[in-house]
Coordinates of C-alpha atoms in Angstrom, one line a residue:
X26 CA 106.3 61.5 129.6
X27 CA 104.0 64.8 130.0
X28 CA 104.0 66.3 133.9
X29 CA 101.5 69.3 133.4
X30 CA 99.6 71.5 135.3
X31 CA 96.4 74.0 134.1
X32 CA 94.7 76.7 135.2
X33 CA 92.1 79.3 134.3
X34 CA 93.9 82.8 133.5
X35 CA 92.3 86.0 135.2
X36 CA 89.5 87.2 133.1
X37 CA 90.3 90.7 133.2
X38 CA 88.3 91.7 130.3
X39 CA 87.0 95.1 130.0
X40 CA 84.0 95.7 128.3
X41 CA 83.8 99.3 127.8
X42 CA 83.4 98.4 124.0
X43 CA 79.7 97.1 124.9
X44 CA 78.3 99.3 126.9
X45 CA 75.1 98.5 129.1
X46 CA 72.6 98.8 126.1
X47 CA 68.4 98.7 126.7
X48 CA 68.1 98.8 122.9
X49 CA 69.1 95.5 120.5
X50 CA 72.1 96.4 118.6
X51 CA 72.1 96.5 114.8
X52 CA 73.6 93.5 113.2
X53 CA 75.9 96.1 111.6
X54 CA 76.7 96.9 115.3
X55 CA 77.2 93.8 116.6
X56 CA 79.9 92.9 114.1
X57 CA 81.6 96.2 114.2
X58 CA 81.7 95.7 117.7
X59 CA 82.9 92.1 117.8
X60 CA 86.0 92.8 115.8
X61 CA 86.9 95.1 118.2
X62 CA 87.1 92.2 120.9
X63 CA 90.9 91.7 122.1
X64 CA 92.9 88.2 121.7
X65 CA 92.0 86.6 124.6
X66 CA 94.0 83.5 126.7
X67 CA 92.3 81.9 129.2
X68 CA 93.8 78.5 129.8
X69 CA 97.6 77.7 130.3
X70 CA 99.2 74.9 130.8
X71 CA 102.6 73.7 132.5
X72 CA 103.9 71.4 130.2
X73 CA 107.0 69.1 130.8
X74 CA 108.9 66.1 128.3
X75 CA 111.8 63.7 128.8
X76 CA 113.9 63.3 126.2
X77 CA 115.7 60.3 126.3
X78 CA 119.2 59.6 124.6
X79 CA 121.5 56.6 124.5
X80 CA 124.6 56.2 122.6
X81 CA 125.7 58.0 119.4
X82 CA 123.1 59.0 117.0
X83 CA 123.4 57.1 114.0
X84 CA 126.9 55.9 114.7
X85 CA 127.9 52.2 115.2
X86 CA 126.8 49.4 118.2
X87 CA 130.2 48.3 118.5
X88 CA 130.8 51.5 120.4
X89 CA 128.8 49.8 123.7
X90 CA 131.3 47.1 124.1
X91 CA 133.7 50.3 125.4
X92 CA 130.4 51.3 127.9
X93 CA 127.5 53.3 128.0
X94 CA 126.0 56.7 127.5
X95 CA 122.5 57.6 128.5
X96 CA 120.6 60.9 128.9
X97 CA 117.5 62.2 130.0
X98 CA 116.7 65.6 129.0
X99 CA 113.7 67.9 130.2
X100 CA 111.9 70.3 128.0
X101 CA 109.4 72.4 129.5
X102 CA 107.1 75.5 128.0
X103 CA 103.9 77.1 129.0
X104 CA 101.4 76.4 126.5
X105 CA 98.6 78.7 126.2
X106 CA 95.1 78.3 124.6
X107 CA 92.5 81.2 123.8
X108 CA 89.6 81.9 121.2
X109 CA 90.4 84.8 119.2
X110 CA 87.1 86.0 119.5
X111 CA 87.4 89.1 117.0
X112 CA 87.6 86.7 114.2
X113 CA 84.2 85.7 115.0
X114 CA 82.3 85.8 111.4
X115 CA 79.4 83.1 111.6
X116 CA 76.5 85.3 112.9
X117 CA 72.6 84.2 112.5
X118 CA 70.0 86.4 113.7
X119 CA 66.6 85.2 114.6
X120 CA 64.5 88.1 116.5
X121 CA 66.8 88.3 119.8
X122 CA 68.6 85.1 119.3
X123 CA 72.3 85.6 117.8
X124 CA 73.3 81.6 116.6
X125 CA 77.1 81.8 116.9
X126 CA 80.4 79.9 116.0
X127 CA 83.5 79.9 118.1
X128 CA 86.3 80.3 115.2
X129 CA 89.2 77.8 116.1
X130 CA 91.3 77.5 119.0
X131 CA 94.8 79.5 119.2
X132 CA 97.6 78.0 120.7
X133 CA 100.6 79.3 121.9
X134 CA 104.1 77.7 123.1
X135 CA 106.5 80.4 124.8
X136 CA 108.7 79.8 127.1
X137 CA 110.6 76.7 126.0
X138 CA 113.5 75.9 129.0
X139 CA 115.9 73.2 129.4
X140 CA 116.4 73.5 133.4
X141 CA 120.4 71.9 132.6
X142 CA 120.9 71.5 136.2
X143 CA 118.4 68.7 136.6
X144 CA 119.5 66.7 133.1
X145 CA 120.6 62.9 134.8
X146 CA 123.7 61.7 132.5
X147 CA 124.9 58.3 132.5
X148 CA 128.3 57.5 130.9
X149 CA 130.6 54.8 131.2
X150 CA 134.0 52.9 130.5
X151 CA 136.0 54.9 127.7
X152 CA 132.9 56.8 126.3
X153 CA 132.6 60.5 125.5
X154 CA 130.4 63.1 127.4
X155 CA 127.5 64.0 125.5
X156 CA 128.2 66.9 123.3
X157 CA 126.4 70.1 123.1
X158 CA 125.7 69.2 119.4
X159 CA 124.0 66.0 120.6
X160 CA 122.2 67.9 123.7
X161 CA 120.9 70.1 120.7
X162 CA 119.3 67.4 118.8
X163 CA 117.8 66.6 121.7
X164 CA 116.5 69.6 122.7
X165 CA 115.0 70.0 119.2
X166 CA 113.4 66.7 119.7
X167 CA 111.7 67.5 122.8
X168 CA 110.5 70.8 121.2
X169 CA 108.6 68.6 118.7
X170 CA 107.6 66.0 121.2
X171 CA 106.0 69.1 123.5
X172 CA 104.1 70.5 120.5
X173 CA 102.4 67.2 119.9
X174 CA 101.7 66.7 123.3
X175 CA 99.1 69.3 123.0
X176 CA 96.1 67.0 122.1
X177 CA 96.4 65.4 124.9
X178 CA 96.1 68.7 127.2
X179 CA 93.0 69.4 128.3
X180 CA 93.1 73.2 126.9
X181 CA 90.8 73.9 124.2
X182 CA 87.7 72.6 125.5
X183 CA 88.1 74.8 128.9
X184 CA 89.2 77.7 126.4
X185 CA 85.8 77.3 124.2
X186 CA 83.8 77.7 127.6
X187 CA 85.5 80.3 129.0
X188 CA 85.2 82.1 125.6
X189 CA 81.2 81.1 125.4
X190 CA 80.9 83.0 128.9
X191 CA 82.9 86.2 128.0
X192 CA 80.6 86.4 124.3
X193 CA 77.3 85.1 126.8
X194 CA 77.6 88.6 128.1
X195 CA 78.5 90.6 125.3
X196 CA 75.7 89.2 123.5
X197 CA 73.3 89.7 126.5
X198 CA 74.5 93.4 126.6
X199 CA 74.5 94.1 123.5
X200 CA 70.5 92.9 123.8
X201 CA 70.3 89.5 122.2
X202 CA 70.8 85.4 123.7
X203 CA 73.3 83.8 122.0
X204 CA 72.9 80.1 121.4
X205 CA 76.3 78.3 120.6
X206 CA 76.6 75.9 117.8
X207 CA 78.2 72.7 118.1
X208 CA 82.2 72.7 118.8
X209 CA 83.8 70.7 116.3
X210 CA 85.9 67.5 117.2
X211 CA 89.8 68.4 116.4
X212 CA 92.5 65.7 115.6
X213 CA 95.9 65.9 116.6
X214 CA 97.2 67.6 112.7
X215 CA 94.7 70.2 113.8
X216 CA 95.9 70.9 117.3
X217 CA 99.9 71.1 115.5
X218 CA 98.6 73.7 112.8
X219 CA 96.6 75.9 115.8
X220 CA 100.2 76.1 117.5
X221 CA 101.8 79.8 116.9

């Protein structure tokens, strides 16, 4: 189960890099200029898994007959998503159109909690408590079970837009009208290896 919550960050971007310009930049310029161009995260996300655990991991059933032991554990992070826009290398120019293409998204888990006073434990007859070993394994479940969550967040898409306005005015500014190429479609191995 994924609770989340998204909203655009600030853009408090300044641009004293790119100057007001009358005159059309070089292409020379323009890229000198564009690796200059700060990491930027625009889009983060509230993101929240239940870990479920029952029993002993791995150990035998016969164990049930003496009662139960159920856990549900939360795992929650702030996942941000940006466009690090300095690693922009595919430039075209055509007269005082600049074709450009966003590099791939960045994504960034921080913040990983367990909020311990609202795990819900269930244990019965003549069973143990759950040990901090086993709360562990959990823990390092839900980690993985947050990560690939991430396709399923609507981040990146939001991210690429916010990133095709910031570069919309740089480009303007720097005297050209960018035309964006076609984002590609990402799978979910490709959202895991854009996670930092």
């Amino acid at each position: 189960m994924v609770v989340m919550r998204y909203y655009p960050l600030l853009l408090m971007m300044v641009l004293a890099f790119c100057g007001c310009n009358s005159n059309r930049a070089s292409e020379e310029q323009l890229r000198s200029e564009i690796s200059r161009i700060p990491m930027l995260y625009t889009v983060e996300a509230e993101v929240e898994v239940l870990v479920e655990g029952h029993g002993e991991n791995g150990t035998a059933e016969w164990k049930a007959m003496f009662g139960t032991r159920d856990i549900i554990l939360p795992v929650r992070a702030n996942v941000k998503a940006g466009i690090d826009l300095s690693k922009i290398t595919q430039l075209e120019i055509d007269g005082d159109r600049v074709y450009v293409t966003l590099p791939d998204p960045v994504i960034e888990v921080e913040s990983t909690e367990i909020p311990w006073g609202e795990v819900v434990s269930s244990v019965t007859g003549l069973r143990d408590q759950f040990s901090n070993r086993e709360k562990e394994f959990l823990t390092n479940k839900g980690k993985k079970d947050l990560v690939r969550q991430i396709e399923k967040l609507d981040i990146v898409v939001p991210a690429q837009e916010h990133a095709e306005q910031i570069m919309t005015t740089f480009f303007n500014r720097m005297g050209y009208k960018p035309v964006f190429r076609s984002r590609p479609l990402y799978s979910e191995n490709d959202f895991i290896r854009f996670v930092n």
